[in-house]
CSV table of C-alpha atoms and ligand atoms in Angstrom, one decimal:
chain,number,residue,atom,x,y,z
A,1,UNK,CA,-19.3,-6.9,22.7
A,2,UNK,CA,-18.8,-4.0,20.1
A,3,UNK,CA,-17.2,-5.1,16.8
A,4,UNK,CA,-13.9,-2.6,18.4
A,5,UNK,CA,-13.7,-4.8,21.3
A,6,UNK,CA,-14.4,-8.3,19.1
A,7,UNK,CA,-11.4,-6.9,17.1
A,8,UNK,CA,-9.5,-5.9,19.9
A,9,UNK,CA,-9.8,-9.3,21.4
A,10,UNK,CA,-8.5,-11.0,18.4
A,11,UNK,CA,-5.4,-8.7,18.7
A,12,UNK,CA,-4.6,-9.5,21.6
A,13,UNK,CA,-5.0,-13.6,21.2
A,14,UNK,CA,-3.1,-13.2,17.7
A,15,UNK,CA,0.9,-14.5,18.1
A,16,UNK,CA,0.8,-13.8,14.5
A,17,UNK,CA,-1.1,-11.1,13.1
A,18,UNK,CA,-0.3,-9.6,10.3
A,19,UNK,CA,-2.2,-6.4,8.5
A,20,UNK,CA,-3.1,-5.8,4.9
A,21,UNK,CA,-3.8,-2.5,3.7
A,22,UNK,CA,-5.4,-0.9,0.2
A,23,UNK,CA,-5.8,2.6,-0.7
A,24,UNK,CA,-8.7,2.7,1.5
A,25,UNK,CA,-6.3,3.4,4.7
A,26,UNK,CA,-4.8,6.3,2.8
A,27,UNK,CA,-8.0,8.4,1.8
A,28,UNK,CA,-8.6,9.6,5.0
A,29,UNK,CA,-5.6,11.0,4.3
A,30,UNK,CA,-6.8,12.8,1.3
A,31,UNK,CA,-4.9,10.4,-1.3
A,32,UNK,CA,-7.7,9.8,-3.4
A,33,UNK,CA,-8.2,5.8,-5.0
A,34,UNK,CA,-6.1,6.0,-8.1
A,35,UNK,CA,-8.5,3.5,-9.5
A,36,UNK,CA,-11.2,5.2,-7.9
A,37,UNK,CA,-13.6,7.4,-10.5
A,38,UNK,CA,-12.0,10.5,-9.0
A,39,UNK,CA,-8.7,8.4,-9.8
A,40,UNK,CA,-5.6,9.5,-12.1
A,41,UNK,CA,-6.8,6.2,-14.0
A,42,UNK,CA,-9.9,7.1,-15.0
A,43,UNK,CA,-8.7,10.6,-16.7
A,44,UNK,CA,-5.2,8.8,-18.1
A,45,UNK,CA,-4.8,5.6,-20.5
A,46,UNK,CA,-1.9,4.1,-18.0
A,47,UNK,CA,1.0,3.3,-19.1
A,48,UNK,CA,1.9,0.1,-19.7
A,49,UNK,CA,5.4,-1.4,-18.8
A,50,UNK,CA,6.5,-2.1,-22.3
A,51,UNK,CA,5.0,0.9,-24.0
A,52,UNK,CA,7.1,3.2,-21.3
A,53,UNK,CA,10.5,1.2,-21.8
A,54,UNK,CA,9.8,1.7,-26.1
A,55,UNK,CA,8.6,4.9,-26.7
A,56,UNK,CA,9.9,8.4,-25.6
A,57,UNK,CA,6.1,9.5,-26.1
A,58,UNK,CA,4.7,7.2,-23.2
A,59,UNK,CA,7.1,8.6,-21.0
A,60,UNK,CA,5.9,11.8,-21.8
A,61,UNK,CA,2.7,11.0,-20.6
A,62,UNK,CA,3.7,8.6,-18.0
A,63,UNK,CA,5.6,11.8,-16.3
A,64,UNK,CA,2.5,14.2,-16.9
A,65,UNK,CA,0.0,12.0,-14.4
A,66,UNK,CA,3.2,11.3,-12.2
A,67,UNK,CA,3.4,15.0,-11.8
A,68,UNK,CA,-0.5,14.9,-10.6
A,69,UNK,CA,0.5,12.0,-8.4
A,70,UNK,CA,3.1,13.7,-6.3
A,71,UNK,CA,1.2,17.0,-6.1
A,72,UNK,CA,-1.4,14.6,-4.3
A,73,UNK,CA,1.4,13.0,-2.1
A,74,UNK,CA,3.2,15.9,-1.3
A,75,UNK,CA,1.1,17.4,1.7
A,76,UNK,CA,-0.3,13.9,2.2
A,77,UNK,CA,0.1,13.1,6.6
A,78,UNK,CA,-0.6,9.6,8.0
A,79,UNK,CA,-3.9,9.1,9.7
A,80,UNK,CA,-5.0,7.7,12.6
A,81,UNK,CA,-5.4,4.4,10.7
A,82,UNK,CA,-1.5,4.3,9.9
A,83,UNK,CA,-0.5,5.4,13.4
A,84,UNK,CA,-2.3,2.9,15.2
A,85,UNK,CA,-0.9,0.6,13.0
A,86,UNK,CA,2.6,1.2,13.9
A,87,UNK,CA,1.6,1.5,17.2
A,88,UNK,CA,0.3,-1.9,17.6
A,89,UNK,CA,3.4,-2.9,15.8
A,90,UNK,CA,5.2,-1.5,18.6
A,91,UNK,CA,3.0,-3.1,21.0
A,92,UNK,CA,4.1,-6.5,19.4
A,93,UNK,CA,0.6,-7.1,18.3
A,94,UNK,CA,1.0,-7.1,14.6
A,95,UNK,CA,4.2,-8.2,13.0
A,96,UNK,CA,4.2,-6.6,9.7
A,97,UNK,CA,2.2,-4.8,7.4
A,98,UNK,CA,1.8,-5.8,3.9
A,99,UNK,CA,0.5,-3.3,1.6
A,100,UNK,CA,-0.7,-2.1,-1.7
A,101,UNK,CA,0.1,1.2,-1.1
A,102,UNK,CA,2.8,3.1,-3.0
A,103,UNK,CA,2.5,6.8,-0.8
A,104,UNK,CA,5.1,5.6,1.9
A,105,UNK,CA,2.5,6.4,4.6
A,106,UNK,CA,2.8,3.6,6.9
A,107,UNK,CA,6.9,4.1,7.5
A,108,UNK,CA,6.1,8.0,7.9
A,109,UNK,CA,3.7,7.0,10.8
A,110,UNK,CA,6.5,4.7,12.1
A,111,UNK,CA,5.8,1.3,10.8
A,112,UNK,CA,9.2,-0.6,10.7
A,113,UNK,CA,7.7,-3.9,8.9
A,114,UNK,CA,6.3,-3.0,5.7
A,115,UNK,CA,5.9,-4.6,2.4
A,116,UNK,CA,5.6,-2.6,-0.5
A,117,UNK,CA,3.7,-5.2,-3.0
A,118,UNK,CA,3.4,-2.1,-5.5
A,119,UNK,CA,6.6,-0.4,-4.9
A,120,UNK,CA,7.2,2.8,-3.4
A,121,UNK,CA,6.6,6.7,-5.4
A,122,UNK,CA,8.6,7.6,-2.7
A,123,UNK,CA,11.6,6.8,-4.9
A,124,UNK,CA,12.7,7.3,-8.7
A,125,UNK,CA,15.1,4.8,-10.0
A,126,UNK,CA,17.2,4.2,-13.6
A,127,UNK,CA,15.7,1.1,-15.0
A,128,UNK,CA,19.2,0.2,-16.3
A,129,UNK,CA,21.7,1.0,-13.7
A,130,UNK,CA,19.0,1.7,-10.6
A,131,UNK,CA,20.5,5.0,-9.2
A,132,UNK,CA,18.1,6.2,-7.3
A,133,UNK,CA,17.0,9.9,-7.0
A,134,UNK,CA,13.7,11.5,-4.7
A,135,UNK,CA,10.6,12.7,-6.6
A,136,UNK,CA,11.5,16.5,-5.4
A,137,UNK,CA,14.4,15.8,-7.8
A,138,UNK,CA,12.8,14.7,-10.6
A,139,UNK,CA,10.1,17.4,-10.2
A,140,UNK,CA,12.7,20.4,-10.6
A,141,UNK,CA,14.1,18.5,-14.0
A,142,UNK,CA,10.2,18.9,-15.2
A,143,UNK,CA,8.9,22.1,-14.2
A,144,UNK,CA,12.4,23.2,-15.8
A,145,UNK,CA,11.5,21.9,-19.3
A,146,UNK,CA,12.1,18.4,-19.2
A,147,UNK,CA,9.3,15.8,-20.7
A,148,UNK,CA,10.5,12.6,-20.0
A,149,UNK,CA,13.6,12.7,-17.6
A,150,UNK,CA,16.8,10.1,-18.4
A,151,UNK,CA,19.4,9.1,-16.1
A,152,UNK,CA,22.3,12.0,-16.0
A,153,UNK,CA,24.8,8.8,-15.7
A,154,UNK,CA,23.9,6.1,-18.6
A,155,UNK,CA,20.9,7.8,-19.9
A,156,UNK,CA,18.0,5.3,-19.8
A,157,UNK,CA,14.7,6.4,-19.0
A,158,UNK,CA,13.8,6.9,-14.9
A,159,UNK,CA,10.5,5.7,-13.5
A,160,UNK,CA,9.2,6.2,-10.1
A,161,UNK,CA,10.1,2.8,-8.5
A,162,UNK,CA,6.2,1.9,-8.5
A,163,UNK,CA,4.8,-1.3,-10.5
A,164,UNK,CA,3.3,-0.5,-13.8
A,165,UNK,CA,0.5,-1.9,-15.1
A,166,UNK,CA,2.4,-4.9,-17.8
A,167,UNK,CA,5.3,-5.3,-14.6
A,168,UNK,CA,5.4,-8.7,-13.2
A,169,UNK,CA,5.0,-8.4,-9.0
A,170,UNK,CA,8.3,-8.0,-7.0
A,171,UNK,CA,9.6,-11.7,-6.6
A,172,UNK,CA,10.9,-11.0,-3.2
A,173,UNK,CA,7.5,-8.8,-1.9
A,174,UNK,CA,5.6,-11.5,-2.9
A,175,UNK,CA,7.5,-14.3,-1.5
A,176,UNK,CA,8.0,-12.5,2.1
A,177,UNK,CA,3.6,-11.3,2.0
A,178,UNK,CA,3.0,-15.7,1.2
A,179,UNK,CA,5.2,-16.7,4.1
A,180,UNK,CA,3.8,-14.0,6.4
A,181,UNK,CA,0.0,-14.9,5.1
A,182,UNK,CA,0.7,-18.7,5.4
A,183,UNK,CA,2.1,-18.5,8.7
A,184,UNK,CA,-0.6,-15.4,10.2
A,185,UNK,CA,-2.9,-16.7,13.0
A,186,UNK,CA,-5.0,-13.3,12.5
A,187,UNK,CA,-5.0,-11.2,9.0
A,188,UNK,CA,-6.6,-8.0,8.8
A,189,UNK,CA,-7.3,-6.8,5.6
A,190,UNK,CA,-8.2,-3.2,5.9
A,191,UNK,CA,-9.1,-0.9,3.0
A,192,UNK,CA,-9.4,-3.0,-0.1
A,193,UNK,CA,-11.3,-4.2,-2.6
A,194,UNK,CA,-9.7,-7.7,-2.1
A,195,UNK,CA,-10.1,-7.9,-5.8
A,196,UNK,CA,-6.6,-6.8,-7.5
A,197,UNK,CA,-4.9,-9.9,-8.1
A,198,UNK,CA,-2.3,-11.5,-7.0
A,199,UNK,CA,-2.6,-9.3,-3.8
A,200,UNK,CA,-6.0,-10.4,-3.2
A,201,UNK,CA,-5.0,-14.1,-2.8
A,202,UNK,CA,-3.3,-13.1,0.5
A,203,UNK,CA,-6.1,-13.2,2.6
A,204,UNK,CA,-7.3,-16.1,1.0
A,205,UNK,CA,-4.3,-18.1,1.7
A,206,UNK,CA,-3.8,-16.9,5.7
A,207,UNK,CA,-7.5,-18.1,5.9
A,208,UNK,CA,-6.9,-21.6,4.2
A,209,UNK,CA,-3.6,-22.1,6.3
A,210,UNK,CA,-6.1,-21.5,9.5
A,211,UNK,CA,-5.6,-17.8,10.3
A,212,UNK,CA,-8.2,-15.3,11.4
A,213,UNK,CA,-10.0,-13.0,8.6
A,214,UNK,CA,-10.9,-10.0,9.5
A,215,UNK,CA,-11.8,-7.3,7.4
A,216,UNK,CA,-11.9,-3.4,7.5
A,217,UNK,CA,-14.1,-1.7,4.3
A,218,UNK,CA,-16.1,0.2,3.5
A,219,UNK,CA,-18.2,-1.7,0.5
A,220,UNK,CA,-18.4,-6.0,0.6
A,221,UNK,CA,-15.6,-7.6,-1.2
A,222,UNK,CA,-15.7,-10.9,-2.7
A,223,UNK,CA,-13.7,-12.6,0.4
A,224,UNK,CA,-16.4,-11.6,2.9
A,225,UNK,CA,-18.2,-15.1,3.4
A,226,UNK,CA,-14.7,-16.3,4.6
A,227,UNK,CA,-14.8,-13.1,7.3
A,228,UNK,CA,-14.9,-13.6,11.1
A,229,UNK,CA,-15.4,-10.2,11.5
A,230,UNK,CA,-16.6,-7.7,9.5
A,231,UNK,CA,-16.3,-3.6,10.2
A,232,UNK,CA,-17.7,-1.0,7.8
A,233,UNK,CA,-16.9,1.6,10.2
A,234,UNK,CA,-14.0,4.2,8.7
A,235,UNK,CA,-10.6,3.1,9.0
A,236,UNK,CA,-9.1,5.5,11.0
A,237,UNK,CA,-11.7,5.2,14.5
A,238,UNK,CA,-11.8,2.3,14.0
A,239,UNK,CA,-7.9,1.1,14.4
A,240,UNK,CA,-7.3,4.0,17.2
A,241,UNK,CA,-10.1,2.1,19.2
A,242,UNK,CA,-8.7,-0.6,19.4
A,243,UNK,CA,-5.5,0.4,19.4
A,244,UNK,CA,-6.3,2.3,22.6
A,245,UNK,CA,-8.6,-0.3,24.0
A,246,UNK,CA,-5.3,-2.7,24.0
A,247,UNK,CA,-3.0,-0.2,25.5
A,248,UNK,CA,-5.7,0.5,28.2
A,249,UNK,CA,-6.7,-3.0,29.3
A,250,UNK,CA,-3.2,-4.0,28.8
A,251,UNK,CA,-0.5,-1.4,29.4
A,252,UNK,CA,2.2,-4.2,30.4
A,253,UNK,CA,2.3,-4.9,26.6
B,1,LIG,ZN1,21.3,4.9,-15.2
């Protein structure tokens, strides 16, 4: 049995599956690993949380690499990775995806289950009052002259509703990815180091409440002892095999 079938056949004994993705799922679409050494990170200091909310000159900065960010984003297309995804979603094979994306990919291939444990750069947001306003927005108000955009309402800074580095993890994220890893029967972690914290405990804690692991990438991570299955393979082939080995030996489903 190839490793597509193995997974495949996982799949499709799973009542519970559940998928985990990194930033590995979204290079193939040309979104490079911000913490990769090609990575905004390793040009730009981040910003921490604290430094943005104090000081007009983080911002400054803080909306300099954001303007990098959503240059990358802009053009950036879901790959066969994220469409197989939603497609097995659709199938009733997976139940959600949890991810530590912040591109907005999986919904734009049609994923309706999907938890942002990062938050989204599809969205800007007030930190005070929260209005909300899209990144094609924001991006007028700074190739017009602005620095560090505040809200046009109550005039607090705006931040791309992503977590900072210094931001505690989004209470309600986090509880939804536990109950969905405690109660998985299959978790696939595809495209991550399994090594940022505390989104690498997920996998950890589907395995120790009896699920399934199986992971997709394409270096070892620290969580691969605890692997049933383990696929090197890119990301993309490999999820639209088996995607389309399910919906060919089972096209009832
Ligand atoms: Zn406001």
């Amino acid at each position: 049995m190839s490793d597509f079938q193995a997974l495949a056949h996982h799949l499709k004994k799973a009542r519970s599956a559940v998928a985990f993705t990194g930033a590995g799922i979204s290079t193939e679409s040309g979104i490079p690993d911000f913490r990769s050494p090609s990575g905004v990170w390793s040009k730009h200091k981040p910003v921490m949380y604290d430094e943005f909310v104090a000081s007009r000159e983080a911002r400054i900065r803080y909306w300099k690499m954001r303007t990098q960010l959503y240059a990358e984003f802009e053009n950036a297309q879901p790959n066969a990775g994220h469409r197989a995804l939603a497609q097995l979603e659709r199938a009733g094979r997976i139940t959600a995806v949890i991810t530590q994306n912040i591109d907005g990919l999986h919904q734009v291939a049609g994923s309706r289950r999907v938890i942002e444990l990062h938050g989204t750069a599809r969205v800007i947001a007030c930190i005070e009052c929260g209005i909300e306003s899209t990144p094609a927005e924001i991006v007028v108000r700074l190739q017009t002259g602005e620095e560090a955009p505040d809200c046009e309402d109550c005039g607090a800074p705006l931040k791309s509703k992503t977590i900072s580095f210094g931001q505690p993890m989004p209470i309600t994220e986090m509880q939804d990815a536990s109950q969905l890893a405690r109660h998985a029967d299959l978790f696939l972690a595809i495209g991550s180091s399994l090594v940022v914290e505390p989104a690498a405990s997920l996998p950890r804690l589907a395995y120790q409440h009896g699920a399934t692991l199986v992971i997709i990438n394409n270096a070892p991570t620290p969580l691969d002892p605890l692997a049933a299955l383990i696929i090197r393979d890119p990301i993309g082939v490999t999820l639209d095999a088996v995607s389309g080995h399910i919906s060919y030996s089972d096209p009832g489903k």
